[in-house]
XYZ file of C-alpha atoms in Angstrom:
610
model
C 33.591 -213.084 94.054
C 36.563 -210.690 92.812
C 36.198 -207.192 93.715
C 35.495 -204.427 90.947
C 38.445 -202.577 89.371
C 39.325 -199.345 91.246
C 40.120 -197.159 88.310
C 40.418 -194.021 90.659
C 43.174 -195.832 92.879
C 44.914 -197.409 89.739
C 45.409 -193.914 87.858
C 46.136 -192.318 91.174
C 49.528 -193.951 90.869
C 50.157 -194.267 86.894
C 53.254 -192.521 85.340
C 52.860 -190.182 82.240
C 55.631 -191.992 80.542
C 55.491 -193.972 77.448
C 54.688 -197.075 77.465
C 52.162 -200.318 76.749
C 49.484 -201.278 78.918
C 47.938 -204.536 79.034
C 44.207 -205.115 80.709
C 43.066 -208.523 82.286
C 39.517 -209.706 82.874
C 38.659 -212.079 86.361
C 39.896 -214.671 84.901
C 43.411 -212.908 84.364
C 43.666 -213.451 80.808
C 44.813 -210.644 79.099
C 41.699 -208.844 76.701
C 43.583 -205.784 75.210
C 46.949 -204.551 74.608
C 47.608 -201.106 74.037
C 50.508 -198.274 74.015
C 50.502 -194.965 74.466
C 52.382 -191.631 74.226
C 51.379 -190.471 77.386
C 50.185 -193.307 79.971
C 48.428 -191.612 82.446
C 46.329 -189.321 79.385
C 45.547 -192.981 77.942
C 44.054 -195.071 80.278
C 42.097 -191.931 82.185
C 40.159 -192.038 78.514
C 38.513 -195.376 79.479
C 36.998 -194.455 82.753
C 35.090 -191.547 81.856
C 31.615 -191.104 82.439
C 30.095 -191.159 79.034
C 32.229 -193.117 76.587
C 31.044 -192.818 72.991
C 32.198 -195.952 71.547
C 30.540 -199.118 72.457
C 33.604 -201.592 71.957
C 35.182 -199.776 74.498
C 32.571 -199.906 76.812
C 32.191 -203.656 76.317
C 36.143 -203.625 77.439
C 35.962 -201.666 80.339
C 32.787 -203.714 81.859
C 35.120 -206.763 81.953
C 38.438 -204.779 83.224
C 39.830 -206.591 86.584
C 43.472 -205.488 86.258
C 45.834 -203.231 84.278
C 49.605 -203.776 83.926
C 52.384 -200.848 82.600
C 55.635 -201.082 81.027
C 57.577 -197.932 80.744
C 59.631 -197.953 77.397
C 62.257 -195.337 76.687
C 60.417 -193.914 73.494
C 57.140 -194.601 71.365
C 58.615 -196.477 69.058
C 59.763 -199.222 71.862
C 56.056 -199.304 73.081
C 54.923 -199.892 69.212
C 57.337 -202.608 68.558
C 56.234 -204.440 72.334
C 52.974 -203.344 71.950
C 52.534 -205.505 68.650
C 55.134 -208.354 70.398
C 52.500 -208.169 73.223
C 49.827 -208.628 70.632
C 51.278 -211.951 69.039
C 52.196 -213.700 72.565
C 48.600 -212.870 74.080
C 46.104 -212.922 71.032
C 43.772 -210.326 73.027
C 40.162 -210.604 72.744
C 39.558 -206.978 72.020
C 41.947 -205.876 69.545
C 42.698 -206.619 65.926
C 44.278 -209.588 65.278
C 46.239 -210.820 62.057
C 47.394 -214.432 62.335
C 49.287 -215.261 59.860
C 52.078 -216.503 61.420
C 53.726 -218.674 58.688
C 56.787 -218.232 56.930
C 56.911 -217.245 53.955
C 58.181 -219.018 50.510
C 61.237 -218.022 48.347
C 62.997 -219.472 45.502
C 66.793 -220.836 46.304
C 69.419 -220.668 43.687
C 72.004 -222.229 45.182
C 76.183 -222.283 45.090
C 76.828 -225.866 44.246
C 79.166 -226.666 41.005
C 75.840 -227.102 39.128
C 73.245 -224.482 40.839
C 70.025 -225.453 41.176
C 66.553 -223.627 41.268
C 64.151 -224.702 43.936
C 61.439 -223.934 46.192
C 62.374 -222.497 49.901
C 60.550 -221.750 53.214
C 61.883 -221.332 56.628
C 65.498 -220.206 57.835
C 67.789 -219.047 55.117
C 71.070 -221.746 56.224
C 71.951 -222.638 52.664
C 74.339 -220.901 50.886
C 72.999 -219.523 47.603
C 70.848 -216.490 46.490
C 67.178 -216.212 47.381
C 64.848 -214.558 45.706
C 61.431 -213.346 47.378
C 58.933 -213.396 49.224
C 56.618 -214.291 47.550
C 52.922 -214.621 48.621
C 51.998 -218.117 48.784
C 53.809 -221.365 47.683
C 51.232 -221.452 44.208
C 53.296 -218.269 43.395
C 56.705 -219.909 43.768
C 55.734 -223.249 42.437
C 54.051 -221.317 39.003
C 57.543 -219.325 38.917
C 59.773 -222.538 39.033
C 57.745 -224.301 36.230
C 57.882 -221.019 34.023
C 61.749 -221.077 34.866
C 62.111 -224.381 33.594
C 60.233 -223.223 30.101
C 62.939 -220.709 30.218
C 66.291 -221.673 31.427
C 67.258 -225.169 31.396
C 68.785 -225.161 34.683
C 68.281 -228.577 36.990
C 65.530 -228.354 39.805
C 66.031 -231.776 41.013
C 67.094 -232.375 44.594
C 70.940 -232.993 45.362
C 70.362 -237.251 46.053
C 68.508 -237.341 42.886
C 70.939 -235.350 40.950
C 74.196 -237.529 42.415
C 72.363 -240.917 41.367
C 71.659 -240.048 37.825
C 73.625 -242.458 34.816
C 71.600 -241.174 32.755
C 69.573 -238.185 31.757
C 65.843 -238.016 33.420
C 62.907 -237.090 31.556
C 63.237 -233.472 32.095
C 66.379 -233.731 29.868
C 64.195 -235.064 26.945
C 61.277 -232.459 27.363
C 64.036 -229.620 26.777
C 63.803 -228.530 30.314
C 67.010 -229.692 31.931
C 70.487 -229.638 30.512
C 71.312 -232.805 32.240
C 74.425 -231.592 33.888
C 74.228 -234.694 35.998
C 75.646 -236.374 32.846
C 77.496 -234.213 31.477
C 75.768 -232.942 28.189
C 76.043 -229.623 28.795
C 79.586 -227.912 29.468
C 80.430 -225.918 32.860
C 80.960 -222.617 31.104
C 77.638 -223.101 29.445
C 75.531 -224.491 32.386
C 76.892 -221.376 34.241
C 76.135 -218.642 31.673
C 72.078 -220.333 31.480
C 72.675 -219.442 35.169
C 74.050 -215.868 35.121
C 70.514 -215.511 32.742
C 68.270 -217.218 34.923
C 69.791 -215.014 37.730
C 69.402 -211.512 36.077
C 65.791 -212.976 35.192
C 64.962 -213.291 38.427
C 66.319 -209.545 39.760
C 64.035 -208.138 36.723
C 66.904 -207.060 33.966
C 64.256 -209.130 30.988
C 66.175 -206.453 28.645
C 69.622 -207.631 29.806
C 69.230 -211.323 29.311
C 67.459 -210.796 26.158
C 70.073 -208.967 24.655
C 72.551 -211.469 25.880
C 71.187 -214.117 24.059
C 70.922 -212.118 20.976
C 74.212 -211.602 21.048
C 75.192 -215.219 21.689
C 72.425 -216.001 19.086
C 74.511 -213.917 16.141
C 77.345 -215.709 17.149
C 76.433 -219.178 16.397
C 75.190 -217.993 13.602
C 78.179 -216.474 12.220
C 79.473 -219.851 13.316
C 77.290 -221.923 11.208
C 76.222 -223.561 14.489
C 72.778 -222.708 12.895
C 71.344 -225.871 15.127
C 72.256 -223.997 18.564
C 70.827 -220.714 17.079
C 67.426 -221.782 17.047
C 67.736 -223.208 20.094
C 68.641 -219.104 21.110
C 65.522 -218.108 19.381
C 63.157 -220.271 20.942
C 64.572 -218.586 24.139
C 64.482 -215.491 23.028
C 60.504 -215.713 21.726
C 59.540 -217.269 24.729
C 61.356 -214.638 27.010
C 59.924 -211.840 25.364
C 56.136 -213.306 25.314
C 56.475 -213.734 29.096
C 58.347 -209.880 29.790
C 55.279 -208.533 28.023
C 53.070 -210.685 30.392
C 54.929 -210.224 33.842
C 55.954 -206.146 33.404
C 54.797 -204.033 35.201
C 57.150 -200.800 35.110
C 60.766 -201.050 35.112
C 60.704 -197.882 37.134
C 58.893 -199.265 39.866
C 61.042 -201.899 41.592
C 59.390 -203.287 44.582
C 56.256 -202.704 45.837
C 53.173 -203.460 47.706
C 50.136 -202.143 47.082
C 46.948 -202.867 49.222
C 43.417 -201.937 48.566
C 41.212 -202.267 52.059
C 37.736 -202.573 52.513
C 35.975 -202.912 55.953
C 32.092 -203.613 55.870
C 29.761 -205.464 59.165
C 32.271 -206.452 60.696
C 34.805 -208.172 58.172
C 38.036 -206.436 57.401
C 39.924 -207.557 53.841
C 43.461 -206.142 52.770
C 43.972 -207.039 49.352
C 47.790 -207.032 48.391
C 49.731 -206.966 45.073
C 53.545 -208.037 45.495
C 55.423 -205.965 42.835
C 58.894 -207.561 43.002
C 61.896 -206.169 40.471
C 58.952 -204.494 38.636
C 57.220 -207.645 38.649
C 53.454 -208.868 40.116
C 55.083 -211.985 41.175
C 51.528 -212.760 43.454
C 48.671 -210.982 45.501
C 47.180 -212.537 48.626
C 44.012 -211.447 50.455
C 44.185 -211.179 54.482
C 41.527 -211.297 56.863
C 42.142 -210.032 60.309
C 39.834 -210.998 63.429
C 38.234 -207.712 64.131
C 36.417 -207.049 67.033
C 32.658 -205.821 67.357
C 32.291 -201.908 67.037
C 35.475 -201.497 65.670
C 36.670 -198.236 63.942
C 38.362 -198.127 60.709
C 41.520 -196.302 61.632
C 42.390 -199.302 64.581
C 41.739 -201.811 61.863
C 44.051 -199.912 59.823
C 46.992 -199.422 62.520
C 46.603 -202.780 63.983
C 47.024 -204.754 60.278
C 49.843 -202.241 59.238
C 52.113 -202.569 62.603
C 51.329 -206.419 62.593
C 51.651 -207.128 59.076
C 55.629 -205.645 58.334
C 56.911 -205.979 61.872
C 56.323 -209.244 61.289
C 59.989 -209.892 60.504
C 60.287 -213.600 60.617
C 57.352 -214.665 58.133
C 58.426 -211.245 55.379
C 61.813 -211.246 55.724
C 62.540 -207.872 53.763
C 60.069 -204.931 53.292
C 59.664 -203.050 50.028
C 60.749 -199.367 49.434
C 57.571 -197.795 48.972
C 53.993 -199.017 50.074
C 50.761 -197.920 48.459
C 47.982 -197.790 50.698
C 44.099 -197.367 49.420
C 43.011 -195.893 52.940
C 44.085 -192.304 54.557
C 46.168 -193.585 57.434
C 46.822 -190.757 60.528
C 49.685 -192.336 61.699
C 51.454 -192.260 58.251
C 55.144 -190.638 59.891
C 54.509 -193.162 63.097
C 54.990 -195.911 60.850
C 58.052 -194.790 58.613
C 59.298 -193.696 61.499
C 59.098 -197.630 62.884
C 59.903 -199.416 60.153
C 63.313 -197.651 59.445
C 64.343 -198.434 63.085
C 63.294 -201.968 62.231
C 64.580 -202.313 58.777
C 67.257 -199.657 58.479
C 65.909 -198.550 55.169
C 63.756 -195.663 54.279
C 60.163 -196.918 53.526
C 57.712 -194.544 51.771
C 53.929 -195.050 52.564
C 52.002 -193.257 50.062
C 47.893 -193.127 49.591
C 47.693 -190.163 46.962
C 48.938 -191.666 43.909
C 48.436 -190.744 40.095
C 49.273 -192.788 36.619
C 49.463 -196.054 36.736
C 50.498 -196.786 40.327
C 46.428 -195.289 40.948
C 45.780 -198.071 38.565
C 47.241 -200.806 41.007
C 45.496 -199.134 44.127
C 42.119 -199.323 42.686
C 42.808 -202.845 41.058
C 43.960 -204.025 45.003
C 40.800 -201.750 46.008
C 38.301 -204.177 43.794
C 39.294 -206.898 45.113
C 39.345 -206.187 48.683
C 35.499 -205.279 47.877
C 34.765 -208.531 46.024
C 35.952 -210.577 49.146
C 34.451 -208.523 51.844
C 31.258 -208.943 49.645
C 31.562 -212.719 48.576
C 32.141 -213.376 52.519
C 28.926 -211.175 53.626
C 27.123 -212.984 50.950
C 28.425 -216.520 51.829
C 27.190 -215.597 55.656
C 23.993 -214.512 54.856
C 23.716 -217.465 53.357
C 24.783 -220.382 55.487
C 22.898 -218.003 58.653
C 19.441 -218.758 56.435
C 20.175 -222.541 56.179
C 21.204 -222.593 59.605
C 17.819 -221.080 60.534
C 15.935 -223.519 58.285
C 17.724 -226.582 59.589
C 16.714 -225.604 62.966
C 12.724 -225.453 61.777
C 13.240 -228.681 59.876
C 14.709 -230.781 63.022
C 12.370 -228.943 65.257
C 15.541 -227.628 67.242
C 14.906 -225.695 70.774
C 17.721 -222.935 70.845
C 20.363 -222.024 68.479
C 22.238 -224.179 66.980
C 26.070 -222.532 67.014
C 28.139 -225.767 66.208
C 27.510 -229.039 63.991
C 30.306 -231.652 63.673
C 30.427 -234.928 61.164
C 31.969 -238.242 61.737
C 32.861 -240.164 58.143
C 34.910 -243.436 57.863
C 36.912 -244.675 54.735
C 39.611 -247.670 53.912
C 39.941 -249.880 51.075
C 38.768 -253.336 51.757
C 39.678 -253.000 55.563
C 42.970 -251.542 54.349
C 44.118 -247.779 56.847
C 41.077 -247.323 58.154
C 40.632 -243.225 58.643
C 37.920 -241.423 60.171
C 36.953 -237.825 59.978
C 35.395 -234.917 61.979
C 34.288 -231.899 60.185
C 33.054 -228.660 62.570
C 30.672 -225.931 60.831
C 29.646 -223.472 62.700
C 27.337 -219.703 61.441
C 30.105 -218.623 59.633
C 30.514 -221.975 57.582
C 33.240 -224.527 57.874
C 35.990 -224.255 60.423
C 38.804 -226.322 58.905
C 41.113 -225.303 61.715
C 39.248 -227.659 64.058
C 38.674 -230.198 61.807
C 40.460 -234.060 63.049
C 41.269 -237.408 61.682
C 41.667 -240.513 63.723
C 43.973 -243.032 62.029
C 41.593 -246.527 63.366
C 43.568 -248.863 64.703
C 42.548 -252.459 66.887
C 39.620 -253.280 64.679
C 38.492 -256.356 62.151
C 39.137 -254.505 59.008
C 35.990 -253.078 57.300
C 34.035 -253.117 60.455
C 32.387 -249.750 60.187
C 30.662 -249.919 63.478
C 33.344 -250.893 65.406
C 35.357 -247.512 63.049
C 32.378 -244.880 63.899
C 32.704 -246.474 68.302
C 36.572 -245.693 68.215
C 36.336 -242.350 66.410
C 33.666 -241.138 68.621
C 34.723 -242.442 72.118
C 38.281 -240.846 71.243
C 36.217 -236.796 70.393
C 33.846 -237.012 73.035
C 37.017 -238.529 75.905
C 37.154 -237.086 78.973
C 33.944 -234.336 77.786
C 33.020 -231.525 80.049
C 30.861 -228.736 80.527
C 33.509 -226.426 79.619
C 34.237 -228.177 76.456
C 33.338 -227.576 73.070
C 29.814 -229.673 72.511
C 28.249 -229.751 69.200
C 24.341 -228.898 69.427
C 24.224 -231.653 66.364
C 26.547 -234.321 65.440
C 25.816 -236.000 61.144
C 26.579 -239.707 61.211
C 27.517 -240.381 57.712
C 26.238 -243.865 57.444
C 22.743 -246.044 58.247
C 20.841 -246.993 61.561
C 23.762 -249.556 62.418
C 26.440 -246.957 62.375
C 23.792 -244.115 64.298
C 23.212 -246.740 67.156
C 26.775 -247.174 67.346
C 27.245 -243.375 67.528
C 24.239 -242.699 70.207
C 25.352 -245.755 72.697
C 28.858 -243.791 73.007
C 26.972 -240.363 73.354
C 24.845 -241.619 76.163
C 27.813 -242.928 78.216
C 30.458 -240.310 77.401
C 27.951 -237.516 78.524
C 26.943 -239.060 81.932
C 25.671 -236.334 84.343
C 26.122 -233.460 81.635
C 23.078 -231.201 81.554
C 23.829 -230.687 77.620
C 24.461 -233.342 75.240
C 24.276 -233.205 70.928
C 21.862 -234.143 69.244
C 22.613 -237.071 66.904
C 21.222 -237.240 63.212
C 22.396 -240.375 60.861
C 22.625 -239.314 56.650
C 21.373 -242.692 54.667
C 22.020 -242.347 50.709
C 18.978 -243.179 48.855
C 18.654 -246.057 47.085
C 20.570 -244.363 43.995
C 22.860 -242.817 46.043
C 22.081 -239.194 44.252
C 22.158 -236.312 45.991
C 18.464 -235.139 47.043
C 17.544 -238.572 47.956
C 18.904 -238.795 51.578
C 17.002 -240.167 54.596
C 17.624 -238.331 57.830
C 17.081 -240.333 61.182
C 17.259 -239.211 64.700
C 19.497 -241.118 66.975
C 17.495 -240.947 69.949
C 13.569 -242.072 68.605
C 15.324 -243.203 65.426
C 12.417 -241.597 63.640
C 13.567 -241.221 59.650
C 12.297 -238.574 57.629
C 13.181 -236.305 54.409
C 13.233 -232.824 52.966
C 12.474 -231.858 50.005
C 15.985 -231.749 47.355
C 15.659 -227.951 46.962
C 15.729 -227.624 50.505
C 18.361 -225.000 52.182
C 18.488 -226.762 55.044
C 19.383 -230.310 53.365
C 22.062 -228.338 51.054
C 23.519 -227.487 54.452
C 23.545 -231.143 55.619
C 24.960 -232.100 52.031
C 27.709 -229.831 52.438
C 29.010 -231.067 55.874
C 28.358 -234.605 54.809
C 30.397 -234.228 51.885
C 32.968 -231.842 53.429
C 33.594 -235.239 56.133
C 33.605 -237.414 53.127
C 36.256 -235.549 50.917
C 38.077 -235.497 54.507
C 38.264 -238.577 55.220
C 39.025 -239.931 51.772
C 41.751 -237.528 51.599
C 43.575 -239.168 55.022
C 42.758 -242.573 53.950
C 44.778 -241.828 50.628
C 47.512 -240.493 52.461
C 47.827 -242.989 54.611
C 47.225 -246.107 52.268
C 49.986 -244.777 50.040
C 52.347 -244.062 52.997
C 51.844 -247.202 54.347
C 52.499 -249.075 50.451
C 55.498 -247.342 49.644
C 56.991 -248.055 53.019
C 55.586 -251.303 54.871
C 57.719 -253.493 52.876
C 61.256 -251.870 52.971
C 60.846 -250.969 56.677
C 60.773 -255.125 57.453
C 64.325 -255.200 56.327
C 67.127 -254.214 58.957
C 69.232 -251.861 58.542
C 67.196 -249.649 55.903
C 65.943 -246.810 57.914
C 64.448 -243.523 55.992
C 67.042 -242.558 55.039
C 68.106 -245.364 52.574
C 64.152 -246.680 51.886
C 64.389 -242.815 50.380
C 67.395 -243.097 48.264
C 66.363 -246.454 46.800
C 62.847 -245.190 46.219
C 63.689 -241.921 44.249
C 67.193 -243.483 42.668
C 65.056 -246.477 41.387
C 61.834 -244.622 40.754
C 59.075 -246.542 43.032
C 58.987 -249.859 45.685
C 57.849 -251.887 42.359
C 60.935 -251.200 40.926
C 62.913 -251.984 44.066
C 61.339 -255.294 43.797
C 62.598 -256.096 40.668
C 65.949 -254.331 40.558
C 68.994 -256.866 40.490
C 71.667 -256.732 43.435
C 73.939 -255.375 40.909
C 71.270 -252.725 40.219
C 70.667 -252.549 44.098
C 74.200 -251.997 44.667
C 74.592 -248.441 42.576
C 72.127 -246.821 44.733
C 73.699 -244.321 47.320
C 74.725 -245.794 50.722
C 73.927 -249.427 50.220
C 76.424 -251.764 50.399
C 77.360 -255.073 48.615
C 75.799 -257.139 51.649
C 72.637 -254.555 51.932
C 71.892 -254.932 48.568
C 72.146 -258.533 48.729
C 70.027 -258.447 51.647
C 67.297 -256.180 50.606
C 66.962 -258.488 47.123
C 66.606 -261.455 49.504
C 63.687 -259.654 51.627
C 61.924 -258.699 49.237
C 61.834 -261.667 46.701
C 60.877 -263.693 49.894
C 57.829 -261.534 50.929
């Protein structure tokens, strides 16, 4: 047994530098990360005899070590403090994860730019435009551009191939370039437009193609001035749309709301003086929890987050008081070089955006408290309708779909009190089986969860077997070897469809006694069992798709040597599907990129053989 933390003999020899402190429990993982102006002042505030708040008293009972690092300044200890935060995910403090990059769009440098959709590292040359909040945002703007400007968004191998203009070309929303029916000059000036649209100047590019559109019509060219005003109307319908205030220029505004326990930061991404998105976070907050940590934990986490945000806007609005207002300024134009104003007393129309943010924040916090409430009453019913001893804190089911035997995929959905936790959900591609045999599916996928189970592991109090008594069995004779000399073990429950297969008309049976029984089709607690049932269905259908079509659009070209992805790629997209491959001549076969005379000749062999 470990002995207790001396707090007396620790402070005894702690400097009243600067710096970030990290805390460990007895099993020396770290539980809180924290900086401080003075070090000595800080951590003396957790060991005193009456402590008023009861998070931190819940820390300090599982304290076992503390660890220092002087820093030069408190802006250092911020920016490790937070680094500290993301390597060590801390138990006690606020945590944002939301690692992910985030998406821009690319237009890039080539002789005939293209607009497309970007995430990651920045290596290709061209002009990016962004962040935006989510790839729905980017994906919306591209098909809007493509209303717009008729500049090419197809890939560079798809592009090189064409003969011919694609379909794009004929709905008006490519100039086919490829082909040549549009002339440099032109094709760059749709550019320079789409460009300038993009940075916000909607007056600028409207008055450019007025301009151009006066001209063809002094020019007769009364054909290509329509074309102008159709761009012109639809430009101006979507300014009035997307404006926000020219004044403005970028911007994020976030409304907060905090409420038992769940935190939401609502945020609209003003852009060029555009709302090009808004996004709603959800940071893991701790029990007991004040506002103002919540606060300074999202804030320093969210925008020193460098890598996923790659620029930060010029002012922020903020819906909250925040005390350490000058702290944060102060940080981010060390981190950013730019000066970054942080503003929570607003008038006009920028109030308008706060409270806007503010509403929604609200509307989640109070959708999820409702949604909880919710799935905590089924969960209490379900546990009265099985006649369950204890709590039950996690349910997992196991569903199985293929065509006719054909990519066999199984699926494990995990719910726990707060609802389904997609994170943890798992497919297991079947393999080694007589295709369609369910049984021998539902064996494979099971013995492969429950491998090498312990104590320590995560165990499901209940495990759904979406299927009959031949499929439970199947289920229960892996549970009772796989949990051998355990002292807990799930419970398994088998969902039959009714003889209409409606909803409602389920039979339930125990995998133990095999006992079958119903509940009523208003029932809570069988709306709960629906849900996971049909959560594991949509799963599993969803990998079986997947991998059917993967394995259709590939098994046959990857028989033939010498075409390796790259190639079974090209002829896919320069061809337009493997049935098309199939019937494409070796002359045909021969235009695609990178295949040869003698690859063509013997792809057309392979393939009219098989």
């Amino acid at each position: 047994m470990s002995q207790p933390f001396n707090a007396k003999q620790f402070l005894r020899n702690v400097t009243s530098a600067p710096g970030v402190y990290r805390m460990y429990d007895d099993a020396e993982t770290v539980i809180y990360v924290g900086k401080a102006k003075d070090l000595k002042k800080r951590l003396s505030s957790y060991f005193r005899a009456n402590l008023p708040n009861v998070k931190t008293q819940a820390l300090v009972s599982h304290i076992a070590n503390i660890d220092v690092t002087v820093t030069h300044s408190e802006t250092e200890a911020l920016i490790l403090e937070n680094d500290y935060i993301k390597r060590y995910m801390p138990k006690y403090n606020v945590l944002l994860r939301d690692d992910k990059s985030y998406p821009y769009i690319l237009l890039s440098q080539h002789r005939h730019p293209r607009l497309a959709y970007h995430r990651g590292p920045q290596r290709e040359k061209g002009q990016y435009f962004g962040p935006y909040p989510n790839g729905g945002a980017v994906r919306e703007s591209l098909h809007l551009m493509q209303k717009l400007f008729p500049i090419r968004q197809c890939d560079d191998l798809y592009y090189k191939a064409r003969s011919r203009p694609c379909l794009q070309y004929q709905l008006q929303r490519c100039s086919a370039p490829c082909v040549g029916k549009i002339s440099d000059e032109a094709y760059q000036q749709q550019v320079r437009l789409a460009e300038l649209f993009l940075r916000g100047k909607d007056q600028q590019v409207i008055a450019s193609l007025v301009e151009q559109m006066e001209q063809a019509s002094l020019a007769l060219a009364f054909e290509q001035a329509a074309q102008f005003r159709d761009q012109i109307t639809a430009l101006r319908r979507v300014a009035e749309q997307q404006q926000v205030s020219s004044a403005h220029g970028d911007m994020d505004v976030i409304g907060v709301h905090y409420a038992s326990g769940i935190a939401c930061f609502h945020l609209l991404f003003i852009r060029e003086g555009k709302i090009i998105g808004s996004r709603s976070y959800y940071p893991q907050v701790p029990d007991a929890t004040d506002m103002a940590e919540v606060l300074r934990a999202f804030m320093l986490q969210f925008y020193l987050n460098s890598d996923a945000h790659g620029n930060v806007p010029k002012e922020i609005l903020l819906s909250e008081e925040y005390d350490e207002l000058d702290e944060l300024t102060d940080l981010l134009l060390e981190a950013t070089s730019q000066k970054v104003a942080v503003r929570t007393n607003v008038r006009g129309d920028r109030a308008g955006y706060l409270r806007l943010a503010k509403t929604n924040a609200t509307n989640a916090v109070l959708t999820k408290l409702t949604h909880k409430n919710t799935v905590e009453q089924r969960f209490l019913l379900l546990e009265e309708a099985l006649e369950f001893s204890g709590s039950i804190a996690r349910m997992e089911c196991f569903d199985i779909s293929h065509t006719m035997g054909e990519s066999t995929v199984a699926s494990c959905v995990v719910f726990n009190r707060d609802g389904p936790q997609k994170s943890e959900y798992r497919r297991y591609n079947i393999s080694g089986i007589t295709p369609g045999d369910d049984y021998a599916a539902m064996k494979q996928a099971l013995e492969r969860r429950f491998d090498k189970v312990t104590a320590a592991g995560k165990i499901p109090e209940i495990v759904f077997i979406d299927g009959g008594l031949g499929q439970l069995r199947m289920a229960q004779a892996v549970v009772d070897i796989k949990f051998v000399g355990l002292e807990k073990r799930p419970m398994l429950v088998g969902v039959a469809k009714g003889e209409s297969r409606k909803p409602g008309l389920e039979t339930l049976i125990f995998g133990d006694s095999e006992a079958s029984f119903s509940l009523p089709d208003d029932s809570p607690a069988l709306h709960l069992i629906q849900h996971i049932r049909d959560e594991s269905h949509r799963f599993a259908i969803t990998g079986h798709r997947n991998r059917r079509q993967k394995t259709r659009n590939t098994s046959t070209l990857e028989s033939i040597p010498g075409v390796g992805p790259k190639r079974r790629k090209a002829l896919l997209q320069f061809l337009g599907g493997l049935q098309e491959v199939k019937n494409a001549s070796v002359n045909e076969l021969r235009k695609v990129p990178g295949i040869s005379a003698e690859m063509a000749q013997t792809i057309h062999d392979t393939l009219r053989a098989n």
